[in-house]
Short mmCIF file of C-alpha atoms in Angstrom, two decimals:
data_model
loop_
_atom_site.label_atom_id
_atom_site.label_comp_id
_atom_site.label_asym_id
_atom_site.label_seq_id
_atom_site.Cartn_x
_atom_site.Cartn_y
_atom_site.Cartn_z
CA UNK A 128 67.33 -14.67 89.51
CA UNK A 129 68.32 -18.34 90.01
CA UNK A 130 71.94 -19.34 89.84
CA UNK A 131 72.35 -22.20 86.61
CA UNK A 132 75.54 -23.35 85.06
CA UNK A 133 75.72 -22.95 81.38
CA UNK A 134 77.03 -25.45 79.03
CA UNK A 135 80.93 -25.66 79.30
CA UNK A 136 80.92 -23.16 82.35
CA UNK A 137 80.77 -26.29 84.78
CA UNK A 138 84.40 -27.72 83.19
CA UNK A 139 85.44 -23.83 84.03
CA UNK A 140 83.66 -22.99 87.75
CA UNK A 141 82.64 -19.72 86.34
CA UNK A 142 78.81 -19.18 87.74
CA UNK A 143 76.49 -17.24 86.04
CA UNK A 144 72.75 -16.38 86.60
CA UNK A 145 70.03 -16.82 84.68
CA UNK A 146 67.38 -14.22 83.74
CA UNK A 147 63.44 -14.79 82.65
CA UNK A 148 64.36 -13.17 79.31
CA UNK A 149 67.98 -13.58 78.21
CA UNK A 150 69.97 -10.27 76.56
CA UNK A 151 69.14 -9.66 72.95
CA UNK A 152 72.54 -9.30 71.03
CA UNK A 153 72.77 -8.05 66.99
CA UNK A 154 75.92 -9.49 65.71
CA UNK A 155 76.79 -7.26 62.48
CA UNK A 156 79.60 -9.22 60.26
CA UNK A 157 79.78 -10.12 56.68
CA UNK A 158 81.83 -13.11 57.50
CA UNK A 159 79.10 -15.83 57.22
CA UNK A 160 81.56 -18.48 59.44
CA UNK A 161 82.77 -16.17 61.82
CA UNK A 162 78.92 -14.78 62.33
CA UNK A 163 77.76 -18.38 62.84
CA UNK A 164 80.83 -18.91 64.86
CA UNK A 165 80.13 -15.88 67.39
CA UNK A 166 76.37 -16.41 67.36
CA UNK A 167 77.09 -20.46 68.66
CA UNK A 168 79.12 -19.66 70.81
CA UNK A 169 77.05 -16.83 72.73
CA UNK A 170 73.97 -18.68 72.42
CA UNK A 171 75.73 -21.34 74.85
CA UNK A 172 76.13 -18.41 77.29
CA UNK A 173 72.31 -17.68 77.34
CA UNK A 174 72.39 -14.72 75.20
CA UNK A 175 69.95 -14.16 72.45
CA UNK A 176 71.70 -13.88 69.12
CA UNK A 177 70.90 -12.21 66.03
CA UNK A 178 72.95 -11.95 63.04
CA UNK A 179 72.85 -9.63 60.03
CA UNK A 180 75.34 -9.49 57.00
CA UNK A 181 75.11 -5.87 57.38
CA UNK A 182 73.30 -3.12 59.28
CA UNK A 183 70.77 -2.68 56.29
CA UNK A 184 67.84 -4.10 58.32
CA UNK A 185 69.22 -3.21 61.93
CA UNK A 186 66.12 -0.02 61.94
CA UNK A 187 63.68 -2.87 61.37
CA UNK A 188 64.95 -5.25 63.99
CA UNK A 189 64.91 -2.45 66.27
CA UNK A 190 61.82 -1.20 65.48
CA UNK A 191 60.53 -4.90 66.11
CA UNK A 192 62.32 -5.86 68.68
CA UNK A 193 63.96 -5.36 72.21
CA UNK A 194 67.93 -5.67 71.44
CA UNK A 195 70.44 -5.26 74.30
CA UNK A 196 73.10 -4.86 72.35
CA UNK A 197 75.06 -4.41 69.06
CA UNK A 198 78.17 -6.56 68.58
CA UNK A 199 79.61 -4.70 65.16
CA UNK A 200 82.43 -5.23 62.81
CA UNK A 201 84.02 -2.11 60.94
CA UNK A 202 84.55 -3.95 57.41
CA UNK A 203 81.72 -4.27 56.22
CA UNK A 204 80.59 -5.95 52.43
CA UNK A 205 79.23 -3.12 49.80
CA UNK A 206 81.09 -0.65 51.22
CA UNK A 207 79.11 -0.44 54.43
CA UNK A 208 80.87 1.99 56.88
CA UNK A 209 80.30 0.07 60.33
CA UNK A 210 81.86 3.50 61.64
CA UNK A 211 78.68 5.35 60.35
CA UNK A 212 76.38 2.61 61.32
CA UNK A 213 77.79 3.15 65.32
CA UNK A 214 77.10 6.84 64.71
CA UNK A 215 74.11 6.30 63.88
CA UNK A 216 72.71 4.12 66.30
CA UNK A 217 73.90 6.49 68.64
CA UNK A 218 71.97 9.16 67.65
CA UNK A 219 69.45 7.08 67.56
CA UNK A 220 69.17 5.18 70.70
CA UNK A 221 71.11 4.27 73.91
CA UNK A 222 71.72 0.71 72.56
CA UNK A 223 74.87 -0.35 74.26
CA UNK A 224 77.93 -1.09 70.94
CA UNK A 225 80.30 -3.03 70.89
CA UNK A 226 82.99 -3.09 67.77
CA UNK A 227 84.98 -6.24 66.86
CA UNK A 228 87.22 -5.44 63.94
CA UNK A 229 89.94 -6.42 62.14
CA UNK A 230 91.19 -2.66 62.38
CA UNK A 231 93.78 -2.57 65.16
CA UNK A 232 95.12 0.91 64.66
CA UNK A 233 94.92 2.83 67.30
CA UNK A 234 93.29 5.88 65.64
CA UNK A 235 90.64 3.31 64.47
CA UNK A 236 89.65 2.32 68.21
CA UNK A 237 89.78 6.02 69.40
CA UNK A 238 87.79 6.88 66.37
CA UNK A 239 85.00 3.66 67.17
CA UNK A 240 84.95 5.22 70.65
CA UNK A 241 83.96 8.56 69.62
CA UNK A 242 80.90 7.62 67.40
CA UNK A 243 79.60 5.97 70.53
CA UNK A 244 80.96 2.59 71.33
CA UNK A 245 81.07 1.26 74.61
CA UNK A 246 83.76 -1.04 73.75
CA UNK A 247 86.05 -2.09 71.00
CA UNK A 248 87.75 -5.40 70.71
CA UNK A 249 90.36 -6.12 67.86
CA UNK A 250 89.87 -9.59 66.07
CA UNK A 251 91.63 -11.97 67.03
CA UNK A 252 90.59 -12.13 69.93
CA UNK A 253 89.60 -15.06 72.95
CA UNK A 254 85.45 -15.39 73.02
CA UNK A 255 85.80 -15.77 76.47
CA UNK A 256 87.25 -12.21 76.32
CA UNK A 257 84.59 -10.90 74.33
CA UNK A 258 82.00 -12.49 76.67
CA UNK A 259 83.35 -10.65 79.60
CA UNK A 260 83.40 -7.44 78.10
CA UNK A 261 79.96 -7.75 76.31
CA UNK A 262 78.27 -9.03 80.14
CA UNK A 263 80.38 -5.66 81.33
CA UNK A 264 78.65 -3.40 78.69
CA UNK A 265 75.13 -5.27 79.84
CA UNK A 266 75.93 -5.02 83.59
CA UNK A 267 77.05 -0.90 83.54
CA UNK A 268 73.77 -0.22 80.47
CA UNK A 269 71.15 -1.87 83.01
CA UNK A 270 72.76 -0.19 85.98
CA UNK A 271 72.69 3.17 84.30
CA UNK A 272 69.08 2.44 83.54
CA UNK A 273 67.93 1.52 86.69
CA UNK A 274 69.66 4.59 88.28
CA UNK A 275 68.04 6.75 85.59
CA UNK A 276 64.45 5.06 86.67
CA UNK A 277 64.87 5.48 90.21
CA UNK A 278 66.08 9.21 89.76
CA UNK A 279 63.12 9.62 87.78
CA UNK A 280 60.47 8.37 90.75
CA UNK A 281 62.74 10.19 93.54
CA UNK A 282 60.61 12.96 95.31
CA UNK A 283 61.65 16.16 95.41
CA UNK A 284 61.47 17.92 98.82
CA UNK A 285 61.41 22.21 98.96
CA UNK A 286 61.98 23.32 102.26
CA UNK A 287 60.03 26.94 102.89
#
């Protein structure tokens, strides 16, 4: 991996490094502005963005594509749980979640948690906050995958 400097990140000295294929990201909000708004601004941080109203379609993106993660609010439109859509992808796959929500009670995060988030923000919060903790959730999902991979090829020795 080459080091670059990403748009903005030159003004702030914060160096960052560049892979062949940047992280996949599904941003999940029924905010149209704020989806736009998130999906800008991680774009200019050399993340792949994604954006969905709701997590109707999220089996078919999956299906279709490699995603790296799931950036998901809790409110959603219709009277989609985002609580139930975590669980499920859970079940489901290993794909790293992340829940940014309006819903700052603290049963609400613990609850978020449990389902199988790897990290819940509460809106408002500072992008460059939410940046952090998404490359954080990347960083310990690829490490856990590699470790997994190279447990996998390990040989195993029997002594007689």
């Amino acid at each position: 991996m080459l080091p670059t400097w990403g748009p903005a990140m030159i003004a702030e000295g914060i160096l960052t490094t560049r892979c062949a294929v940047p992280p996949h990201i599904i941003v999940i909000d029924d905010d149209p502005t704020f989806r736009q708004m998130l999906a800008d601004y991680l774009t200019d941080y050399d993340l792949r963005v994604t954006t969905l109203s709701s997590g109707r379609d999220i089996a078919l993106i999956i299906a279709r594509e490699s995603i790296d993660l799931v950036l998901l609010d809790l409110r959603l439109a219709r009277g989609e749980d985002g609580m139930q859509i975590a669980r499920k992808l859970r079940e489901e796959s290993n794909i790293p979640i992340v829940i940014l929500s309006a819903r700052q009670e603290e049963g609400a995060r613990a609850m978020g948690l449990e389902v199988g988030a790897d990290d819940y923000l509460t809106k408002p919060c500072k992008l460059s906050e939410l940046l952090a903790r998404i490359r954080i959730v990347l960083r310990r999902h690829r490490s856990r995958m590699s470790e997994g991979r190279s447990r996998a090829v390990r040989p195993v020795y029997r002594i007689a």
